[in-house]
């Protein structure tokens, strides 16, 4: 067995209760890297065209990557994929924690779940074996309670548990899959798909050890990286103040979505800053398996008489923005409570916060009344109402039952004017980085196969003048040597976005944390990433090979979408982006006109080698990538 | 008496807060000679030129900008990650 892979993939058919283990050859791993790319291979093979995302025909995949489980920062990541119940396109979501490394050490590289169990069940994996166990008693439990109950049932406090909460059970569209009850595979509705299969949880016992082909090289990289964190200011800031460290900068450049994406700066930003969290409600920093950066937050506070329990972690930047600035809420305690409810019930904080912001704008414009809200005063800034609504969504009660379908479907039930306020792409709510101030990111938001995503490419400022030398030295390894003026939007910027997307796509395939590994500001750059994959596997991997792995994943996802009828016509930004932003920040008055995006897409499709008319992959390019089977 | 110095407020974010004593939590009032520029403050506090900064909430780039009495200079990590 070469290096760090098990060459063992678990297949579970919940309808029949059968499990079997596939042992792919090494070439399969080299071709796809693992993670999301590998998951999409199985989805393309097994999900029939037009399948109901919440029916037994959908397939839910959970994959680690080649280096997962090795003792080095930023490798314990899990990709979960399926057909998304929100968009009908490919679904994709990533998380960290300790579960991914434990899954690998239990003897599996990934899990392919098909069918639907007649009754609730959970999976227990250990010693390269799998058991399907009844979960009737766990159904309805919050994520932390189910985690604890499984550990007690199996009499093993060291198990790693991943699972859904009541939101996933009730098929809430924005349901997440949680591990450690504070790490979320949040996006694209993966928790609802798990719920539709009657699968409550997966518990793994770390019964083995992941070995590298060249362990000494991994050890040396980990030592060097840990020692040099202070030399990488962006990484140091993340460690000190969590992902919310970027709040102040985002606000300063007009990229902090405010008032449901109607403005780019928020007067109340200061109380939401990561350093403010450090000074006030932070209890401790947390981490993922073997990671020295320690960017995870654990907070302790209270709001509305409810305790915010440290077991549910603490809010990320995205959560602070969606429940904070999107909703004009500047109370960090309120945001922390919303975060806790999402983690306890298992919901994506981005989609949930953004959907509430959308509902608030509909309410302020008379499209929703107190008769719809059950008496809730849903004006922007009402933190109590936001907390109540998060719980209602999680339990599918009152207005929450309608919002649980996501903002795009909810908008279809309202007056047509609601579309003016809707902020979704491929029915998926937008994350908290604004294309009005990061123009090339806007192109990625539009073309990304699973809807707008902030972790699918490098952001504009990294390829603009004024940065640290290591940004540019590393981007040059991707062939990006023409650093741009601040704010420029050129063909070169789109090339940067595309190559950055391929690189990020590779990280989602090898399953690497994008705060530790990456093409510019991270702790380790492209050269070190090639060294990592080589040392893990024993292969001689280059940066070009990494980019090809990333390109394969993007093409496979677009093939899936094409099969489902998606074309260039779905690669669009929300209607409201054609109007200038309100407010007073640097992006006030700035629009992102649809005709500009169409021009940028022509350039992007050319770089991607996709048909400019349909935006879909070209069979000749698929064949060059070794993907003729998918054409 | 003529005004020989100007007093400004500095707010430092992220890891840049380490440039001030911990109890300051990234905030300080600085007295500067009249005509002092943002570059002077960067030099005095040891701030890297790659940091992003704003004066009175407006993002700026020219470090030779002169500071005036009562100005708020806010300095950020030029941000990525999140
Ligand atoms: S940087 Fe943060 S999210 Fe990434 S592996 Fe480390 S602790 Fe986990």
XYZ file of C-alpha atoms and ligand atoms in Angstrom:
721
model
C 0.000 0.000 0.000
C 1.560 3.268 -1.076
C 1.926 6.030 1.473
C -1.010 7.641 3.145
C -3.980 6.145 1.313
C -5.935 3.094 2.447
C -7.169 2.130 -1.016
C -10.402 1.287 0.689
C -13.727 2.986 -0.016
C -16.833 1.990 1.913
C -20.111 1.620 0.014
C -23.326 1.578 2.006
C -26.727 0.839 0.475
C -29.138 1.904 3.184
C -32.164 0.478 1.351
C -30.846 -3.089 1.490
C -28.639 -2.650 4.543
C -25.644 -3.993 2.581
C -22.108 -2.651 2.875
C -19.074 -3.519 0.764
C -15.559 -2.287 0.379
C -14.060 -1.219 -2.922
C -10.285 -1.268 -3.338
C -9.417 1.114 -6.181
C -5.936 1.140 -7.675
C -3.412 3.801 -6.861
C -3.918 5.512 -10.223
C -7.479 6.440 -9.209
C -6.108 8.448 -6.279
C -3.420 10.125 -8.352
C -5.985 11.127 -10.971
C -8.526 12.699 -8.592
C -6.654 13.400 -5.332
C -9.625 12.290 -3.201
C -12.099 14.677 -1.571
C -14.705 16.371 -3.636
C -13.379 15.242 -7.046
C -13.603 11.621 -5.998
C -17.081 12.101 -4.554
C -18.321 13.617 -7.808
C -16.958 10.623 -9.754
C -19.336 8.350 -7.800
C -22.236 10.795 -8.083
C -21.812 10.909 -11.858
C -21.671 7.128 -11.993
C -24.554 6.379 -9.668
C -27.125 9.194 -9.589
C -29.643 8.931 -12.440
C -30.350 12.106 -14.424
C -33.271 13.998 -12.938
C -33.125 12.153 -9.596
C -35.025 13.657 -6.686
C -32.273 15.108 -4.440
C -34.248 14.037 -1.373
C -35.148 10.619 -2.756
C -33.293 7.307 -2.399
C -31.637 7.703 -5.815
C -29.410 10.529 -4.621
C -25.946 9.528 -3.407
C -24.122 11.168 -0.511
C -20.334 10.931 -0.583
C -17.852 11.706 2.188
C -14.205 11.754 1.187
C -10.855 12.521 2.726
C -7.839 13.309 0.537
C -4.404 11.839 -0.061
C -2.652 13.608 2.881
C -5.558 13.408 5.375
C -4.505 11.984 8.735
C -0.803 12.884 8.559
C 0.713 14.890 11.413
C 0.813 18.242 9.664
C -1.342 21.388 9.804
C -4.372 21.796 7.573
C -4.891 18.215 6.364
C -7.915 17.016 8.364
C -10.709 17.954 5.979
C -13.756 16.128 4.704
C -15.585 16.817 1.442
C -19.273 15.942 1.266
C -21.064 15.879 -2.084
C -24.466 14.967 -3.468
C -27.062 16.393 -5.816
C -28.083 19.578 -4.006
C -31.687 19.810 -2.823
C -31.391 23.604 -3.016
C -30.171 24.032 -6.574
C -30.616 20.663 -8.296
C -26.989 21.158 -9.363
C -23.996 19.425 -7.813
C -23.723 19.991 -4.065
C -20.407 20.462 -2.291
C -19.279 21.318 1.181
C -16.088 21.030 3.225
C -15.289 20.885 6.910
C -12.387 20.318 9.273
C -12.155 18.908 12.776
C -10.822 15.545 13.912
C -13.366 13.318 12.172
C -11.589 13.332 8.777
C -8.260 12.152 10.217
C -10.075 9.565 12.341
C -11.977 8.212 9.317
C -8.694 7.674 7.534
C -7.181 6.030 10.610
C -10.238 3.766 10.878
C -9.179 2.336 7.525
C -11.336 4.230 5.014
C -10.588 6.949 2.450
C -14.233 7.686 1.836
C -17.850 6.585 2.106
C -20.463 6.351 -0.655
C -23.979 6.245 0.784
C -26.923 5.302 -1.421
C -30.567 4.362 -0.884
C -32.689 5.127 2.145
C -32.895 3.249 5.428
C -36.428 2.131 6.364
C -35.801 3.391 9.934
C -33.235 5.836 11.361
C -29.728 4.372 11.550
C -26.145 5.375 12.158
C -22.883 3.933 10.909
C -20.092 2.768 13.160
C -16.685 2.361 11.501
C -13.654 0.808 13.131
C -10.801 -1.578 12.197
C -11.679 -1.131 8.498
C -15.152 -2.560 9.186
C -18.594 -0.997 9.099
C -21.759 -1.636 11.085
C -25.217 -0.182 10.461
C -26.865 0.387 13.833
C -30.377 1.535 14.790
C -30.699 5.250 15.610
C -34.370 5.469 16.557
C -33.450 6.704 20.032
C -31.170 9.387 18.599
C -33.705 10.837 16.177
C -34.753 14.315 17.282
C -31.612 14.917 19.360
C -29.502 18.056 19.077
C -26.052 17.437 17.602
C -24.142 17.533 20.912
C -26.671 15.235 22.603
C -26.538 12.673 19.796
C -22.734 12.815 19.854
C -22.729 12.083 23.586
C -25.408 9.366 23.337
C -23.438 7.465 20.674
C -20.253 7.645 22.741
C -22.161 6.243 25.710
C -23.853 3.514 23.696
C -20.526 2.346 22.292
C -18.785 3.024 25.593
C -16.020 4.999 23.910
C -15.539 8.696 24.716
C -12.814 8.995 22.079
C -15.043 8.350 19.065
C -15.360 11.035 16.422
C -18.977 11.604 15.447
C -20.421 13.382 12.439
C -24.136 13.791 12.026
C -27.267 15.781 11.514
C -29.486 17.582 13.993
C -33.258 18.028 13.932
C -32.993 20.396 10.916
C -31.566 17.656 8.691
C -34.201 15.224 9.934
C -36.921 17.694 8.959
C -35.344 18.195 5.525
C -34.629 21.877 6.119
C -32.963 22.911 2.856
C -30.045 24.633 4.552
C -29.356 21.737 6.922
C -25.700 21.013 7.618
C -23.755 17.925 8.643
C -21.839 18.661 11.844
C -18.825 17.081 13.471
C -17.723 17.894 17.020
C -21.115 19.751 16.906
C -19.176 22.858 15.950
C -17.625 22.044 12.561
C -20.027 22.187 9.653
C -20.215 20.695 6.223
C -22.672 23.492 5.814
C -23.369 24.460 2.271
C -25.721 23.235 -0.464
C -28.123 21.265 1.724
C -26.031 18.161 2.407
C -27.686 17.755 5.843
C -31.127 17.478 4.266
C -29.872 14.729 1.957
C -28.443 12.834 4.939
C -31.784 13.255 6.712
C -33.678 12.017 3.656
C -31.681 8.797 3.909
C -32.638 8.319 7.570
C -28.934 8.436 8.408
C -28.437 10.238 11.712
C -24.687 9.923 12.188
C -21.386 8.298 11.352
C -19.163 7.380 14.312
C -15.549 6.432 13.725
C -12.954 4.899 15.968
C -9.401 5.770 15.059
C -7.974 2.254 15.123
C -4.906 2.612 12.921
C -2.240 5.052 11.899
C -1.883 6.946 8.644
C 1.626 6.489 7.271
C 3.441 8.734 4.804
C 5.750 7.485 2.075
C 8.301 9.971 3.413
C 7.507 10.642 7.044
C 10.701 12.605 7.700
C 9.721 15.150 5.041
C 6.281 15.612 6.626
C 7.816 16.091 10.072
C 10.282 18.674 8.737
C 7.492 20.585 6.962
C 5.348 20.631 10.084
C 8.251 21.888 12.224
C 9.159 24.581 9.708
C 5.543 25.690 9.262
C 4.804 25.887 12.966
C 7.921 27.975 13.578
C 7.146 30.398 10.769
C 3.488 31.254 11.527
C 4.538 34.687 12.799
C 6.189 35.441 9.452
C 2.850 35.114 7.644
C 0.706 38.002 8.901
C -2.560 36.715 7.447
C -2.117 33.329 9.091
C -1.049 34.907 12.362
C -4.144 37.142 12.354
C -6.379 34.113 11.735
C -4.862 32.307 14.669
C -5.171 35.286 16.999
C -8.704 36.366 16.174
C -10.270 33.614 14.069
C -11.725 34.123 10.620
C -13.514 37.213 11.983
C -10.091 38.884 11.905
C -11.080 40.145 8.434
C -14.206 42.071 9.520
C -12.444 45.455 9.775
C -10.683 45.107 6.433
C -13.788 43.840 4.674
C -15.686 46.831 5.986
C -12.930 49.253 4.965
C -12.969 48.125 1.321
C -16.767 48.050 1.112
C -16.936 44.256 0.965
C -18.895 43.576 4.182
C -22.414 42.733 2.964
C -24.803 44.949 4.883
C -28.582 45.182 4.907
C -29.116 42.099 2.758
C -26.316 42.994 0.313
C -27.736 46.468 -0.269
C -24.620 48.167 1.145
C -20.935 47.265 1.498
C -20.061 48.842 4.850
C -21.716 48.624 8.258
C -21.635 51.388 10.883
C -21.774 48.758 13.610
C -18.812 46.728 12.296
C -16.532 47.506 15.239
C -18.425 45.405 17.747
C -18.325 42.436 15.341
C -14.543 42.453 14.788
C -12.493 39.353 15.541
C -10.247 41.257 17.934
C -13.340 42.447 19.810
C -14.441 38.824 20.153
C -10.959 38.007 21.501
C -11.308 40.797 24.071
C -14.826 39.884 25.187
C -16.518 36.496 24.762
C -13.629 34.268 23.658
C -13.066 31.393 26.078
C -10.349 29.586 24.170
C -8.914 28.809 20.764
C -9.546 25.429 19.202
C -8.048 23.528 16.309
C -8.349 20.649 13.871
C -6.257 17.476 14.013
C -2.534 18.390 14.050
C -3.054 22.042 13.087
C -0.761 24.654 14.625
C -2.760 27.643 13.347
C -5.660 27.114 15.773
C -8.159 29.441 14.082
C -11.293 27.944 15.683
C -13.123 29.913 18.377
C -14.831 28.766 21.556
C -17.034 31.456 23.102
C -19.043 31.767 26.271
C -21.706 34.407 26.777
C -25.470 34.852 26.888
C -28.229 36.636 25.047
C -31.966 36.953 25.771
C -31.403 34.940 28.954
C -30.002 31.988 26.981
C -26.489 30.763 27.677
C -24.148 30.359 24.739
C -22.484 27.065 25.550
C -18.783 26.636 24.650
C -19.507 23.119 23.383
C -20.945 24.665 20.227
C -17.724 26.568 19.432
C -17.932 30.148 18.251
C -18.889 32.178 15.197
C -16.803 32.380 12.031
C -16.497 35.514 9.916
C -19.235 34.314 7.581
C -21.602 33.750 10.495
C -20.789 37.136 12.006
C -21.547 38.783 8.677
C -24.748 36.916 7.802
C -26.351 37.262 11.246
C -24.602 40.591 11.897
C -24.148 43.059 9.063
C -26.574 41.354 6.618
C -29.292 41.826 9.277
C -27.936 45.160 10.679
C -27.294 43.442 14.019
C -24.201 44.676 15.853
C -24.523 42.579 19.007
C -21.882 39.845 19.033
C -23.766 37.985 21.792
C -26.835 37.714 19.571
C -24.703 36.454 16.697
C -23.069 33.893 19.012
C -26.507 32.610 20.056
C -27.662 32.315 16.419
C -24.454 30.396 15.711
C -25.148 28.050 18.609
C -28.709 27.330 17.489
C -27.461 26.574 13.969
C -24.788 24.201 15.276
C -27.159 22.492 17.711
C -29.904 21.909 15.121
C -27.393 21.416 12.297
C -27.841 24.312 9.879
C -25.618 26.292 7.519
C -25.078 29.692 9.135
C -24.523 31.404 5.777
C -27.813 30.290 4.232
C -29.752 30.751 7.469
C -28.497 34.273 8.238
C -28.806 35.372 4.620
C -32.361 34.007 4.366
C -33.359 35.932 7.494
C -31.816 39.122 6.041
C -33.866 38.564 2.882
C -37.023 38.083 4.960
C -36.255 41.306 6.839
C -36.019 43.284 3.622
C -39.258 41.737 2.350
C -40.910 42.711 5.644
C -39.638 46.290 5.502
C -41.051 46.588 1.983
C -44.468 45.220 2.842
C -44.071 41.858 1.086
C -44.393 40.139 4.447
C -46.700 41.311 7.217
C -47.090 40.456 10.879
C -49.760 38.002 9.794
C -46.992 36.114 7.951
C -44.435 36.463 10.718
C -46.751 35.417 13.530
C -46.405 38.851 15.090
C -42.614 39.070 14.838
C -41.357 42.565 14.093
C -38.889 41.590 11.397
C -37.301 44.975 10.890
C -33.557 45.044 10.223
C -31.580 45.159 13.455
C -34.081 43.217 15.575
C -31.743 40.642 17.125
C -34.464 38.988 19.230
C -36.566 38.397 16.131
C -33.568 36.916 14.299
C -32.898 34.463 17.152
C -36.565 33.439 17.218
C -36.579 32.932 13.476
C -33.455 30.741 13.501
C -35.224 28.415 15.927
C -38.395 28.474 13.855
C -36.471 27.511 10.715
C -34.680 24.705 12.545
C -37.997 23.333 13.810
C -40.007 24.212 10.707
C -42.456 26.233 12.775
C -44.443 29.297 11.716
C -42.712 31.475 9.126
C -39.634 29.293 9.682
C -41.318 26.442 7.831
C -41.503 28.596 4.689
C -37.979 29.974 5.102
C -36.651 26.436 5.573
C -37.009 26.041 1.806
C -34.274 28.678 1.324
C -34.706 32.242 0.152
C -35.027 31.468 -3.576
C -37.973 29.092 -3.156
C -39.483 31.319 -0.499
C -39.304 34.259 -2.938
C -41.403 32.292 -5.430
C -44.275 32.411 -2.919
C -44.152 36.212 -2.649
C -44.978 39.190 -4.839
C -42.630 39.380 -7.867
C -40.922 42.430 -6.315
C -39.214 40.016 -3.931
C -36.831 39.112 -6.749
C -35.362 42.627 -6.435
C -34.138 41.693 -2.958
C -33.185 38.074 -3.573
C -29.442 37.413 -3.229
C -28.840 33.908 -4.547
C -26.961 32.224 -7.384
C -28.224 28.807 -8.479
C -30.709 29.268 -5.603
C -27.801 29.328 -3.103
C -27.355 32.310 -0.764
C -24.226 34.419 -1.236
C -21.339 34.370 1.236
C -19.883 37.518 2.784
C -17.369 38.806 0.236
C -18.808 41.290 -2.230
C -18.232 41.135 -5.984
C -18.854 44.874 -6.146
C -15.428 45.337 -4.568
C -13.836 42.016 -5.606
C -14.748 41.915 -9.273
C -12.992 38.731 -10.357
C -14.533 36.909 -7.389
C -17.906 37.872 -8.896
C -17.079 35.829 -11.996
C -16.275 32.804 -9.818
C -19.503 33.294 -7.848
C -21.428 33.172 -11.140
C -19.689 30.220 -12.801
C -18.972 28.049 -9.768
C -20.837 24.754 -10.278
C -22.449 24.719 -6.819
C -23.361 28.399 -6.507
C -21.516 31.361 -5.024
C -18.597 30.272 -2.864
C -15.898 32.374 -1.233
C -13.501 29.447 -0.807
C -13.357 28.432 -4.458
C -10.693 30.915 -5.644
C -8.162 33.459 -4.438
C -9.608 36.931 -3.843
C -8.711 39.989 -5.917
C -6.518 41.882 -3.400
C -3.935 39.065 -3.425
C -3.065 39.828 -7.086
C -3.050 43.596 -6.653
C -0.164 45.886 -5.779
C 0.489 46.629 -2.122
C 0.730 43.073 -0.798
C 3.533 41.087 0.782
C 6.292 39.683 -1.499
C 5.329 36.067 -0.749
C 1.905 36.585 -2.373
C 3.524 37.365 -5.702
C 6.358 34.837 -5.484
C 3.835 32.057 -4.989
C 1.313 33.230 -7.583
C 4.192 33.307 -10.089
C 4.448 29.523 -9.663
C 0.966 29.343 -11.198
C 2.143 31.517 -14.099
C 0.648 34.707 -12.630
C 3.385 37.336 -12.945
C 1.527 40.491 -13.933
C 0.411 41.941 -10.592
C -2.581 44.231 -11.138
C -3.532 47.733 -10.019
C -5.929 47.835 -7.076
C -9.496 47.436 -8.308
C -8.455 46.519 -11.882
C -10.718 44.160 -13.828
C -8.832 42.834 -16.833
C -8.463 39.577 -18.771
C -5.394 38.908 -16.633
C -7.517 39.241 -13.497
C -9.924 36.668 -14.910
C -6.977 34.375 -15.674
C -5.929 34.822 -12.029
C -9.459 33.938 -10.910
C -9.537 30.847 -13.127
C -6.101 29.515 -12.144
C -6.848 30.312 -8.504
C -10.087 28.374 -8.876
C -8.231 25.354 -10.279
C -5.808 25.507 -7.357
C -8.590 25.804 -4.769
C -10.438 23.018 -6.547
C -7.355 20.822 -6.115
C -7.276 21.652 -2.397
C -10.900 20.546 -2.138
C -9.856 17.311 -3.860
C -6.739 16.593 -1.805
C -8.885 17.824 1.131
C -6.612 20.553 2.433
C -7.501 23.534 4.591
C -7.361 26.692 2.518
C -6.114 28.770 5.437
C -2.980 26.663 5.701
C -2.334 25.646 2.080
C -2.872 27.883 -0.913
C -1.566 29.939 -3.775
C -0.527 33.173 -2.027
C -0.994 34.289 1.607
C -1.264 30.946 3.406
C 1.284 29.170 5.615
C 2.385 26.898 2.772
C 2.409 27.758 -0.947
C 2.126 25.743 -4.172
C 5.700 24.422 -4.005
C 5.191 23.066 -0.497
C 1.830 21.592 -1.493
C 3.512 19.610 -4.274
C 6.103 18.457 -1.702
C 3.348 17.434 0.722
C 1.429 15.317 -1.788
C 4.700 13.757 -2.965
C 5.875 12.983 0.580
C 2.458 11.590 1.528
C 2.074 9.358 -1.516
C 5.545 8.606 -2.818
C 4.606 10.065 -6.235
C 6.564 12.877 -7.845
C 3.872 15.555 -7.958
C 4.326 18.975 -9.610
C 2.304 22.202 -9.395
C 1.034 21.457 -12.929
C -0.303 18.099 -11.772
C -2.055 19.798 -8.860
C -3.741 22.258 -11.224
C -4.871 19.376 -13.456
C -6.471 17.618 -10.472
C -8.365 20.832 -9.722
C -9.411 21.258 -13.337
C -10.732 17.688 -13.400
C -13.002 18.355 -10.420
C -14.436 21.527 -11.969
C -15.082 19.748 -15.262
C -16.770 16.780 -13.610
C -19.044 19.117 -11.658
C -19.960 21.025 -14.802
C -20.649 17.729 -16.588
C -23.074 16.830 -13.807
C -24.785 20.210 -14.088
C -24.972 19.981 -17.898
C -26.697 16.607 -17.547
C -29.254 18.266 -15.279
C -29.908 20.990 -17.858
C -27.736 23.799 -16.499
C -26.108 26.143 -19.007
C -24.451 29.536 -19.213
C -27.870 31.045 -18.495
C -27.602 29.971 -14.834
C -24.136 31.538 -14.437
C -25.521 34.910 -13.383
C -25.316 37.293 -10.454
C -28.397 38.380 -8.485
C -30.616 40.956 -10.184
C -29.942 43.504 -7.442
C -26.241 43.666 -8.456
C -27.197 45.709 -11.529
C -28.219 48.549 -9.208
C -25.606 50.697 -7.413
C -25.044 49.904 -3.748
C -26.462 52.240 -1.105
C -24.646 53.477 1.968
C -21.520 55.525 2.403
C -18.549 53.142 2.194
C -16.094 52.833 -0.705
C -18.416 50.533 -2.651
C -21.420 52.884 -2.308
C -22.713 53.717 -5.779
C -20.951 50.704 -7.309
C -22.923 48.228 -9.432
C -21.970 44.975 -11.178
C -23.948 45.224 -14.429
C -25.122 41.973 -16.006
C -23.611 42.955 -19.378
C -20.166 43.324 -17.769
C -20.468 39.838 -16.331
C -21.406 38.403 -19.748
C -18.168 39.843 -21.192
C -16.117 38.450 -18.322
C -17.750 35.031 -18.768
C -16.640 34.912 -22.427
C -13.060 35.348 -21.224
C -13.476 32.878 -18.374
C -14.958 30.111 -20.560
C -12.050 30.588 -22.982
C -9.534 29.975 -20.181
C -11.553 27.002 -18.932
C -11.865 25.542 -22.439
C -15.658 25.428 -22.142
C -18.191 26.073 -24.909
C -18.865 29.843 -24.838
C -22.478 29.290 -25.940
C -23.458 26.786 -23.279
C -20.699 27.207 -20.701
C -20.390 23.428 -20.664
C -17.223 21.318 -20.874
C -15.778 20.480 -24.253
C -15.486 16.699 -24.996
C -11.979 17.151 -26.441
C -10.730 18.847 -23.271
C -12.438 16.202 -21.134
C -10.553 13.526 -23.085
C -7.242 15.370 -22.562
C -7.934 15.353 -18.829
C -8.631 11.613 -18.878
C -12.361 12.199 -18.419
C -13.683 10.875 -21.727
C -15.837 8.466 -19.678
C -17.808 11.415 -18.304
C -18.495 13.155 -21.645
C 0.487 79.982 21.518
C 0.652 78.319 18.078
C -0.357 74.688 17.767
C 2.937 72.790 17.601
C 1.463 69.336 17.706
C -1.623 67.464 16.617
C -3.315 64.707 18.548
C -4.687 61.778 16.561
C -6.365 58.516 17.510
C -4.841 55.290 16.253
C -6.846 52.058 16.069
C -4.888 48.943 15.182
C -6.578 45.681 14.191
C -5.492 42.048 14.009
C -1.854 41.168 14.750
C -0.959 44.860 14.425
C -2.378 45.377 17.917
C 0.890 43.900 19.179
C 2.577 47.156 18.222
C 0.936 48.776 21.263
C 0.959 47.545 24.878
C -1.557 44.722 25.413
C -3.757 46.737 27.761
C -4.263 49.365 25.039
C -6.275 46.800 23.034
C -5.043 48.377 19.829
C -6.027 51.958 20.675
C -3.880 54.964 21.461
C -3.873 58.733 21.273
C -0.671 59.956 19.623
C 0.791 63.462 19.702
C 2.563 64.242 16.468
C 4.430 67.311 15.248
C 2.391 69.465 12.943
C 2.709 68.239 9.363
C 3.318 64.642 10.386
C 2.311 62.039 7.814
C 0.879 58.543 7.983
C 4.373 57.283 7.101
C 5.664 58.901 10.295
C 3.113 56.981 12.364
C 3.924 53.736 10.532
C 7.606 54.320 11.270
C 7.012 55.217 14.919
C 4.862 52.148 15.598
C 6.789 49.765 13.349
C 3.812 49.028 11.092
C 4.458 47.196 7.796
C 3.826 49.168 4.609
C 1.594 46.324 3.364
C -1.011 47.043 6.026
C -4.220 48.642 4.771
C -5.312 51.844 6.474
C -8.017 54.461 6.553
C -8.244 58.004 7.862
C -11.627 58.947 9.311
C -13.140 55.864 7.719
C -11.833 56.515 4.206
C -9.425 53.949 2.784
C -6.193 55.584 1.557
C -2.929 54.466 -0.026
C -0.567 57.457 -0.100
C 1.580 57.206 3.031
C 2.674 60.843 2.621
C -0.834 61.948 3.618
C -0.657 64.572 6.381
C -2.617 63.994 9.534
C -4.703 66.686 11.222
C -5.891 67.265 14.765
C -8.577 64.743 15.748
C -8.009 62.364 12.838
C -8.626 58.667 13.379
C -6.039 56.466 11.698
C -7.207 52.853 11.521
C -4.791 50.155 10.376
C -5.836 46.669 9.244
C -4.371 43.434 8.113
C -4.809 43.580 4.345
C -7.147 40.730 4.677
C -7.449 37.281 3.380
C -9.005 34.196 4.883
C -12.557 33.960 6.048
S -6.392 26.722 9.977
Fe -8.217 26.537 11.248
S -9.739 25.464 9.970
Fe -7.725 25.162 9.026
S -7.017 23.206 9.825
Fe -6.187 24.817 11.143
S -7.628 25.071 12.841
Fe -8.669 23.909 11.197
